[in-house]
CSV table of C-alpha atoms in Angstrom, one decimal:
chain,number,residue,atom,x,y,z
A,1,MET,CA,-16.0,50.8,48.9
A,2,ASN,CA,-14.5,53.7,47.1
A,3,LEU,CA,-11.9,51.4,45.6
A,4,LEU,CA,-14.7,49.1,44.2
A,5,VAL,CA,-16.6,52.1,42.8
A,6,THR,CA,-13.4,53.3,41.0
A,7,PHE,CA,-12.7,49.7,39.8
A,8,GLU,CA,-16.2,49.4,38.2
A,9,ALA,CA,-15.7,52.7,36.4
A,10,LEU,CA,-12.4,51.6,35.1
A,11,MET,CA,-13.9,48.3,33.9
A,12,ASP,CA,-16.8,50.1,32.2
A,13,LEU,CA,-14.8,52.8,30.5
A,14,GLY,CA,-11.3,51.4,30.0
A,15,SER,CA,-9.7,54.8,30.7
A,16,VAL,CA,-8.3,56.3,33.8
A,17,THR,CA,-9.3,59.8,32.6
A,18,LEU,CA,-12.9,58.9,31.9
A,19,ALA,CA,-13.2,56.9,35.1
A,20,ALA,CA,-11.9,59.9,37.0
A,21,GLU,CA,-14.6,62.1,35.4
A,22,ARG,CA,-17.3,59.6,36.4
A,23,VAL,CA,-16.3,59.2,40.1
A,24,GLY,CA,-15.4,62.9,40.5
A,25,ARG,CA,-11.7,62.4,41.3
A,26,THR,CA,-8.4,63.2,39.6
A,27,PRO,CA,-6.7,60.8,37.2
A,28,SER,CA,-3.8,60.4,39.7
A,29,ALA,CA,-6.2,59.5,42.5
A,30,VAL,CA,-7.8,56.8,40.2
A,31,SER,CA,-4.4,55.4,39.4
A,32,HIS,CA,-3.5,55.4,43.1
A,33,ALA,CA,-6.8,53.6,43.9
A,34,LEU,CA,-6.1,50.9,41.2
A,35,ALA,CA,-2.6,50.4,42.7
A,36,ARG,CA,-4.1,49.9,46.2
A,37,LEU,CA,-6.6,47.4,44.9
A,38,ARG,CA,-3.9,45.5,43.0
A,39,GLU,CA,-2.0,45.2,46.2
A,40,GLN,CA,-5.0,43.9,48.1
A,41,VAL,CA,-6.1,41.2,45.7
A,42,GLY,CA,-2.6,40.3,44.4
A,43,ASP,CA,-3.5,40.7,40.7
A,44,PRO,CA,-2.7,43.3,38.0
A,45,LEU,CA,-6.4,43.7,37.4
A,46,MET,CA,-6.0,46.1,34.4
A,47,VAL,CA,-3.1,46.6,32.1
A,48,LYS,CA,-2.7,49.4,29.5
A,49,VAL,CA,-2.6,47.9,26.0
A,50,GLY,CA,-2.7,50.1,22.9
A,51,GLY,CA,-3.8,53.2,24.8
A,52,ARG,CA,-6.7,51.4,26.6
A,53,MET,CA,-6.9,49.6,30.0
A,54,GLN,CA,-7.5,45.9,29.4
A,55,PRO,CA,-8.9,43.7,32.3
A,56,SER,CA,-7.2,40.5,33.5
A,57,PRO,CA,-9.2,37.2,33.7
A,58,PHE,CA,-9.4,37.7,37.5
A,59,ALA,CA,-10.8,41.3,37.0
A,60,LEU,CA,-13.5,39.9,34.6
A,61,SER,CA,-14.5,37.4,37.3
A,62,LEU,CA,-14.3,40.0,40.1
A,63,ILE,CA,-16.5,42.6,38.5
A,64,GLU,CA,-19.4,40.1,38.1
A,65,ASP,CA,-19.4,39.7,41.9
A,66,ILE,CA,-18.9,43.4,42.6
A,67,ARG,CA,-21.7,44.8,40.5
A,68,PRO,CA,-24.6,43.2,42.4
A,69,LEU,CA,-23.1,44.3,45.7
A,70,LEU,CA,-22.8,47.9,44.5
A,71,ARG,CA,-26.4,48.0,43.1
A,72,GLY,CA,-27.7,46.6,46.3
A,73,ILE,CA,-25.9,49.3,48.4
A,74,GLU,CA,-27.1,52.0,46.0
A,75,LYS,CA,-30.7,50.7,46.4
A,76,VAL,CA,-30.4,50.8,50.2
A,77,ILE,CA,-29.0,54.3,50.5
A,78,THR,CA,-30.9,56.0,47.7
A,79,PRO,CA,-34.2,57.7,48.8
A,80,PRO,CA,-37.3,56.7,46.8
A,81,ALA,CA,-37.4,58.6,43.6
A,82,ALA,CA,-40.3,61.0,43.3
A,83,PHE,CA,-43.2,59.7,41.1
A,84,ASP,CA,-45.1,62.2,39.1
A,85,PRO,CA,-48.1,60.5,37.4
A,86,ALA,CA,-48.7,63.5,35.2
A,87,THR,CA,-45.3,63.0,33.5
A,88,SER,CA,-44.6,59.3,34.0
A,89,THR,CA,-44.4,56.9,31.1
A,90,ARG,CA,-44.2,53.8,33.2
A,91,THR,CA,-46.0,50.5,32.4
A,92,PHE,CA,-47.9,48.9,35.3
A,93,ARG,CA,-49.1,45.3,35.3
A,94,LEU,CA,-52.5,44.7,36.9
A,95,ALA,CA,-54.0,41.3,37.4
A,96,MET,CA,-57.8,41.3,38.1
A,97,PRO,CA,-61.1,40.0,36.9
A,98,ALA,CA,-62.3,42.1,34.0
A,99,PHE,CA,-65.2,43.7,35.7
A,100,PRO,CA,-66.3,46.1,32.9
A,101,THR,CA,-67.4,49.0,35.1
A,102,LEU,CA,-64.4,48.9,37.3
A,103,VAL,CA,-61.9,48.6,34.4
A,104,ALA,CA,-63.6,51.6,32.8
A,105,ARG,CA,-63.3,53.6,36.0
A,106,ILE,CA,-59.6,52.7,36.4
A,107,MET,CA,-58.9,53.7,32.8
A,108,GLU,CA,-60.7,56.9,33.2
A,109,ARG,CA,-58.7,57.9,36.3
A,110,VAL,CA,-55.4,57.0,34.7
A,111,ALA,CA,-56.2,58.9,31.5
A,112,GLN,CA,-57.0,62.0,33.7
A,113,ASP,CA,-54.1,61.7,36.1
A,114,ALA,CA,-51.4,59.9,34.2
A,115,PRO,CA,-51.9,60.1,30.4
A,116,GLY,CA,-48.4,58.7,29.7
A,117,VAL,CA,-48.9,55.6,31.9
A,118,GLU,CA,-49.6,52.3,30.2
A,119,LEU,CA,-51.6,49.5,32.0
A,120,GLU,CA,-51.0,45.9,31.1
A,121,TRP,CA,-54.1,43.9,32.1
A,122,LEU,CA,-53.6,40.2,33.1
A,123,GLY,CA,-56.1,37.6,34.1
A,124,VAL,CA,-56.2,36.2,37.6
A,125,GLY,CA,-55.0,32.6,38.1
A,126,PRO,CA,-53.8,30.3,40.9
A,127,LEU,CA,-50.3,31.7,40.7
A,128,THR,CA,-51.2,35.4,40.7
A,129,THR,CA,-50.3,36.0,44.4
A,130,ASN,CA,-46.9,34.5,43.7
A,131,GLU,CA,-46.5,36.8,40.7
A,132,VAL,CA,-47.1,39.7,43.0
A,133,ARG,CA,-44.6,38.4,45.5
A,134,GLN,CA,-42.0,38.0,42.7
A,135,GLU,CA,-42.7,41.6,41.6
A,136,ARG,CA,-43.9,40.5,38.2
A,137,VAL,CA,-47.4,42.0,38.9
A,138,ASP,CA,-47.7,45.4,40.5
A,139,ILE,CA,-51.2,45.0,42.0
A,140,ALA,CA,-53.9,42.3,41.8
A,141,ILE,CA,-57.6,41.8,42.6
A,142,VAL,CA,-57.8,38.1,43.6
A,143,ALA,CA,-60.5,35.6,44.3
A,144,PRO,CA,-62.6,36.0,47.4
A,145,GLY,CA,-61.2,34.1,50.3
A,146,THR,CA,-57.6,34.3,49.0
A,147,ALA,CA,-55.3,34.5,52.0
A,148,LEU,CA,-52.7,37.4,52.4
A,149,VAL,CA,-49.6,35.3,52.5
A,150,ASP,CA,-46.2,36.5,53.7
A,151,GLY,CA,-44.7,39.1,51.5
A,152,LEU,CA,-48.1,40.6,50.5
A,153,ASP,CA,-50.0,43.7,51.8
A,154,GLY,CA,-53.6,44.2,50.9
A,155,TRP,CA,-56.9,45.9,51.2
A,156,ILE,CA,-60.2,43.9,51.6
A,157,SER,CA,-63.3,45.3,49.9
A,158,PRO,CA,-66.6,45.7,51.8
A,159,PRO,CA,-68.9,42.6,51.7
A,160,THR,CA,-71.2,42.1,48.8
A,161,GLN,CA,-74.0,39.7,48.2
A,162,ARG,CA,-74.3,37.8,44.9
A,163,LEU,CA,-77.4,38.2,42.7
A,164,SER,CA,-78.8,36.1,39.9
A,165,PHE,CA,-79.6,37.5,36.5
A,166,ALA,CA,-82.0,36.5,33.7
A,167,ARG,CA,-83.6,37.9,30.6
A,168,LYS,CA,-86.8,39.8,31.3
A,169,ASP,CA,-89.1,37.2,29.7
A,170,HIS,CA,-87.3,34.2,31.1
A,171,PRO,CA,-89.7,31.3,32.0
A,172,ALA,CA,-88.0,30.9,35.4
A,173,LEU,CA,-89.6,34.2,36.5
A,174,GLU,CA,-93.1,32.6,36.5
A,175,ASN,CA,-92.2,30.8,39.8
A,176,TRP,CA,-88.8,31.9,40.9
A,177,GLY,CA,-87.2,29.6,43.4
A,178,MET,CA,-84.9,26.7,43.9
A,179,GLU,CA,-86.7,24.5,41.4
A,180,ALA,CA,-86.5,27.2,38.7
A,181,TRP,CA,-82.9,28.0,39.6
A,182,LEU,CA,-81.9,24.4,39.0
A,183,ALA,CA,-84.0,23.8,35.9
A,184,TYR,CA,-82.0,26.0,33.6
A,185,PRO,CA,-78.4,26.1,32.5
A,186,HIS,CA,-76.0,28.5,34.2
A,187,VAL,CA,-73.2,30.7,33.0
A,188,VAL,CA,-70.0,30.4,35.1
A,189,ILE,CA,-67.1,32.8,35.3
A,190,GLY,CA,-63.7,31.5,36.5
A,191,ILE,CA,-61.9,33.9,38.9
A,192,GLY,CA,-58.5,32.8,40.1
A,193,GLY,CA,-58.7,29.2,39.1
A,194,ALA,CA,-59.5,28.1,42.7
A,195,ALA,CA,-62.7,27.0,44.3
A,196,ARG,CA,-63.0,29.7,47.1
A,197,GLN,CA,-66.4,30.9,48.2
A,198,THR,CA,-67.9,30.0,44.8
A,199,VAL,CA,-71.5,29.4,43.8
A,200,GLN,CA,-70.6,25.8,43.0
A,201,GLU,CA,-69.2,25.4,46.5
A,202,ALA,CA,-72.6,26.4,47.9
A,203,VAL,CA,-74.3,24.0,45.5
A,204,GLU,CA,-72.1,21.1,46.5
A,205,ARG,CA,-72.6,22.0,50.2
A,206,ASP,CA,-76.3,21.6,49.9
A,207,GLY,CA,-76.1,18.4,47.9
A,208,LEU,CA,-77.6,19.9,44.7
A,209,GLN,CA,-77.0,19.4,41.1
A,210,ARG,CA,-76.7,22.5,38.9
A,211,ARG,CA,-76.3,22.3,35.1
A,212,VAL,CA,-73.5,24.5,33.7
A,213,GLY,CA,-74.3,25.6,30.2
A,214,ALA,CA,-71.4,27.9,29.5
A,215,ARG,CA,-68.0,28.7,31.1
A,216,LEU,CA,-66.6,32.1,30.2
A,217,SER,CA,-63.3,33.7,31.1
A,218,GLU,CA,-64.5,37.3,31.3
A,219,PHE,CA,-67.6,39.2,32.4
A,220,ALA,CA,-67.9,41.3,29.3
A,221,GLY,CA,-69.8,38.6,27.4
A,222,VAL,CA,-72.2,37.6,30.2
A,223,ALA,CA,-75.1,40.1,29.8
A,224,PRO,CA,-75.4,39.6,26.0
A,225,LEU,CA,-75.5,35.8,26.5
A,226,LEU,CA,-78.1,36.0,29.2
A,227,ALA,CA,-80.3,38.4,27.2
A,228,ARG,CA,-80.4,36.0,24.2
A,229,SER,CA,-80.8,32.6,25.9
A,230,ASP,CA,-82.4,30.7,28.8
A,231,HIS,CA,-79.2,30.7,30.7
A,232,LEU,CA,-79.1,32.1,34.3
A,233,GLY,CA,-76.1,33.7,36.0
A,234,THR,CA,-75.3,34.2,39.7
A,235,PHE,CA,-72.4,36.6,40.3
A,236,ALA,CA,-71.1,39.4,42.4
A,237,PRO,CA,-73.0,42.5,41.1
A,238,ILE,CA,-69.8,44.4,40.4
A,239,GLY,CA,-69.1,42.1,37.5
A,240,VAL,CA,-72.3,42.5,35.6
A,241,ALA,CA,-74.9,44.9,37.1
A,242,GLU,CA,-74.3,47.9,34.8
A,243,ASP,CA,-74.4,45.6,31.7
A,244,ALA,CA,-77.5,43.9,33.1
A,245,VAL,CA,-79.3,47.2,33.0
A,246,THR,CA,-78.1,47.9,29.5
A,247,PHE,CA,-79.3,44.6,28.2
A,248,GLY,CA,-82.6,44.7,30.2
A,249,LEU,CA,-81.8,41.8,32.5
A,250,VAL,CA,-83.9,41.1,35.6
A,251,PHE,CA,-82.2,41.1,39.0
A,252,LEU,CA,-83.1,38.1,41.2
A,253,GLU,CA,-82.3,37.0,44.8
A,254,PRO,CA,-80.6,33.6,44.6
A,255,PRO,CA,-82.7,30.9,46.2
A,256,ILE,CA,-79.5,29.3,47.7
A,257,HIS,CA,-77.8,30.6,50.8
A,258,MET,CA,-74.3,32.1,50.1
A,259,PRO,CA,-72.3,34.2,52.6
A,260,PRO,CA,-71.2,37.7,51.5
A,261,ILE,CA,-67.9,37.9,49.7
A,262,ARG,CA,-65.0,40.3,49.8
A,263,PHE,CA,-62.4,40.9,47.1
A,264,PRO,CA,-58.8,41.3,48.3
A,265,ILE,CA,-56.6,43.8,46.5
A,266,VAL,CA,-53.0,42.9,47.0
A,267,TRP,CA,-49.5,44.3,46.3
A,268,ASN,CA,-45.9,43.4,47.2
A,269,GLY,CA,-45.2,44.3,50.9
A,270,ARG,CA,-41.6,45.2,50.1
A,271,LEU,CA,-42.8,47.9,47.7
A,272,ALA,CA,-45.5,49.3,50.0
A,273,ASN,CA,-43.8,52.7,50.4
A,274,ASP,CA,-42.7,53.0,46.7
A,275,PRO,CA,-44.3,56.2,45.5
A,276,ALA,CA,-45.4,54.7,42.2
A,277,ILE,CA,-47.0,51.7,43.8
A,278,MET,CA,-48.7,53.9,46.4
A,279,TRP,CA,-50.2,56.0,43.6
A,280,LEU,CA,-51.3,52.8,41.7
A,281,ARG,CA,-53.0,51.2,44.7
A,282,LYS,CA,-54.7,54.4,45.7
A,283,THR,CA,-56.1,54.7,42.1
A,284,VAL,CA,-57.3,51.1,42.1
A,285,ILE,CA,-58.9,51.2,45.5
A,286,GLU,CA,-60.6,54.5,44.9
A,287,ALA,CA,-61.9,53.2,41.6
A,288,TYR,CA,-63.2,50.1,43.3
A,289,GLU,CA,-65.0,52.1,46.0
A,290,HIS,CA,-66.5,54.4,43.3
A,291,THR,CA,-67.6,51.5,41.2
A,292,ALA,CA,-69.1,49.7,44.3
A,293,ALA,CA,-71.1,52.8,45.1
A,294,LYS,CA,-72.4,53.0,41.6
A,295,ILE,CA,-73.4,49.3,41.6
A,296,ASP,CA,-75.2,49.8,44.9
A,297,ALA,CA,-77.1,52.7,43.4
A,298,ILE,CA,-78.1,50.5,40.5
A,299,ILE,CA,-79.3,47.7,42.8
A,300,ALA,CA,-81.3,50.2,44.9
A,301,SER,CA,-83.1,51.5,41.7
A,302,VAL,CA,-84.3,48.1,40.4
A,303,ASP,CA,-86.9,45.7,41.6
A,304,ILE,CA,-85.2,42.5,42.8
A,305,VAL,CA,-87.3,39.4,42.4
A,306,ARG,CA,-87.4,37.3,45.6
A,307,PRO,CA,-87.7,33.5,45.6
A,308,VAL,CA,-91.1,32.1,46.2
A,309,LEU,CA,-89.6,29.7,48.8
A,310,ARG,CA,-86.0,30.2,49.9
A,311,ARG,CA,-84.1,27.1,50.8
A,312,PRO,CA,-83.3,27.1,54.5
A,313,VAL,CA,-79.7,27.4,55.6
A,314,GLY,CA,-78.3,24.0,56.4
A,315,ASP,CA,-81.0,22.0,54.5
A,316,THR,CA,-78.9,19.5,52.6
A,317,ASP,CA,-81.4,16.8,51.6
A,318,GLY,CA,-81.4,18.0,47.9
A,319,GLY,CA,-85.2,18.4,47.9
């Protein structure tokens, strides 16, 4: 191993003297190491030309195989570097639905604890979990029902019930129930590009037909649209509740049965003990918990309109 380390230094620097300084040995010891390696591989490896060591064709081929081996060994034997969020300038990649209240909380925490850190925000798609496994995304909040496949670690949020939202003078409020819920166009937000535990899944389960009036990619535009139209929206409250209060929307209990949903927060299992990833996931999970508590307080403070007649669970005749 020492011979290979010395050989890499010689290839990088082209000088016995400089290579000796890098590896902490004398020039004669470096020359002796090169002689031993020449004997073992049966090739001159490096020859002095014009005052500089020049590699042979075999040496150029050999170093391409050696470098990955040396980097792998260094990675194994080197303890995790300390991570100081206060001084770090690292860029982290987060994939998650753009829940405005949660994004604001994460940004607030990062600005306080790690002012030099940059966050790159990505949308959630069907390949997001694979991006986390391939270490191209540091942490992700994925669609409810997403399985924690091999190579991923994760935290699952507490369950939450979806609510419907409408403007305060919406005609559906006169007789809120299944008929009203189906009579008006709906706003739909895509999370993860997969039909897992969605509102549409519940609609199809019960043999109903719901008219979709708008499909948005983010939650930020939902409340303004609902406040200025006859559209309805049924979402996890974490995505829209604070904006719903700002725009004077009414909170309604959906007239269709939907089980509680949980949002998985996932990261690469291989990096579970990496100090930087540990800090990031702690920040995101604590921000989620803080945001969920804030949303619960909002829901507790408003009057939720109940359906006049709630559709029984398992009733699938479409009536």
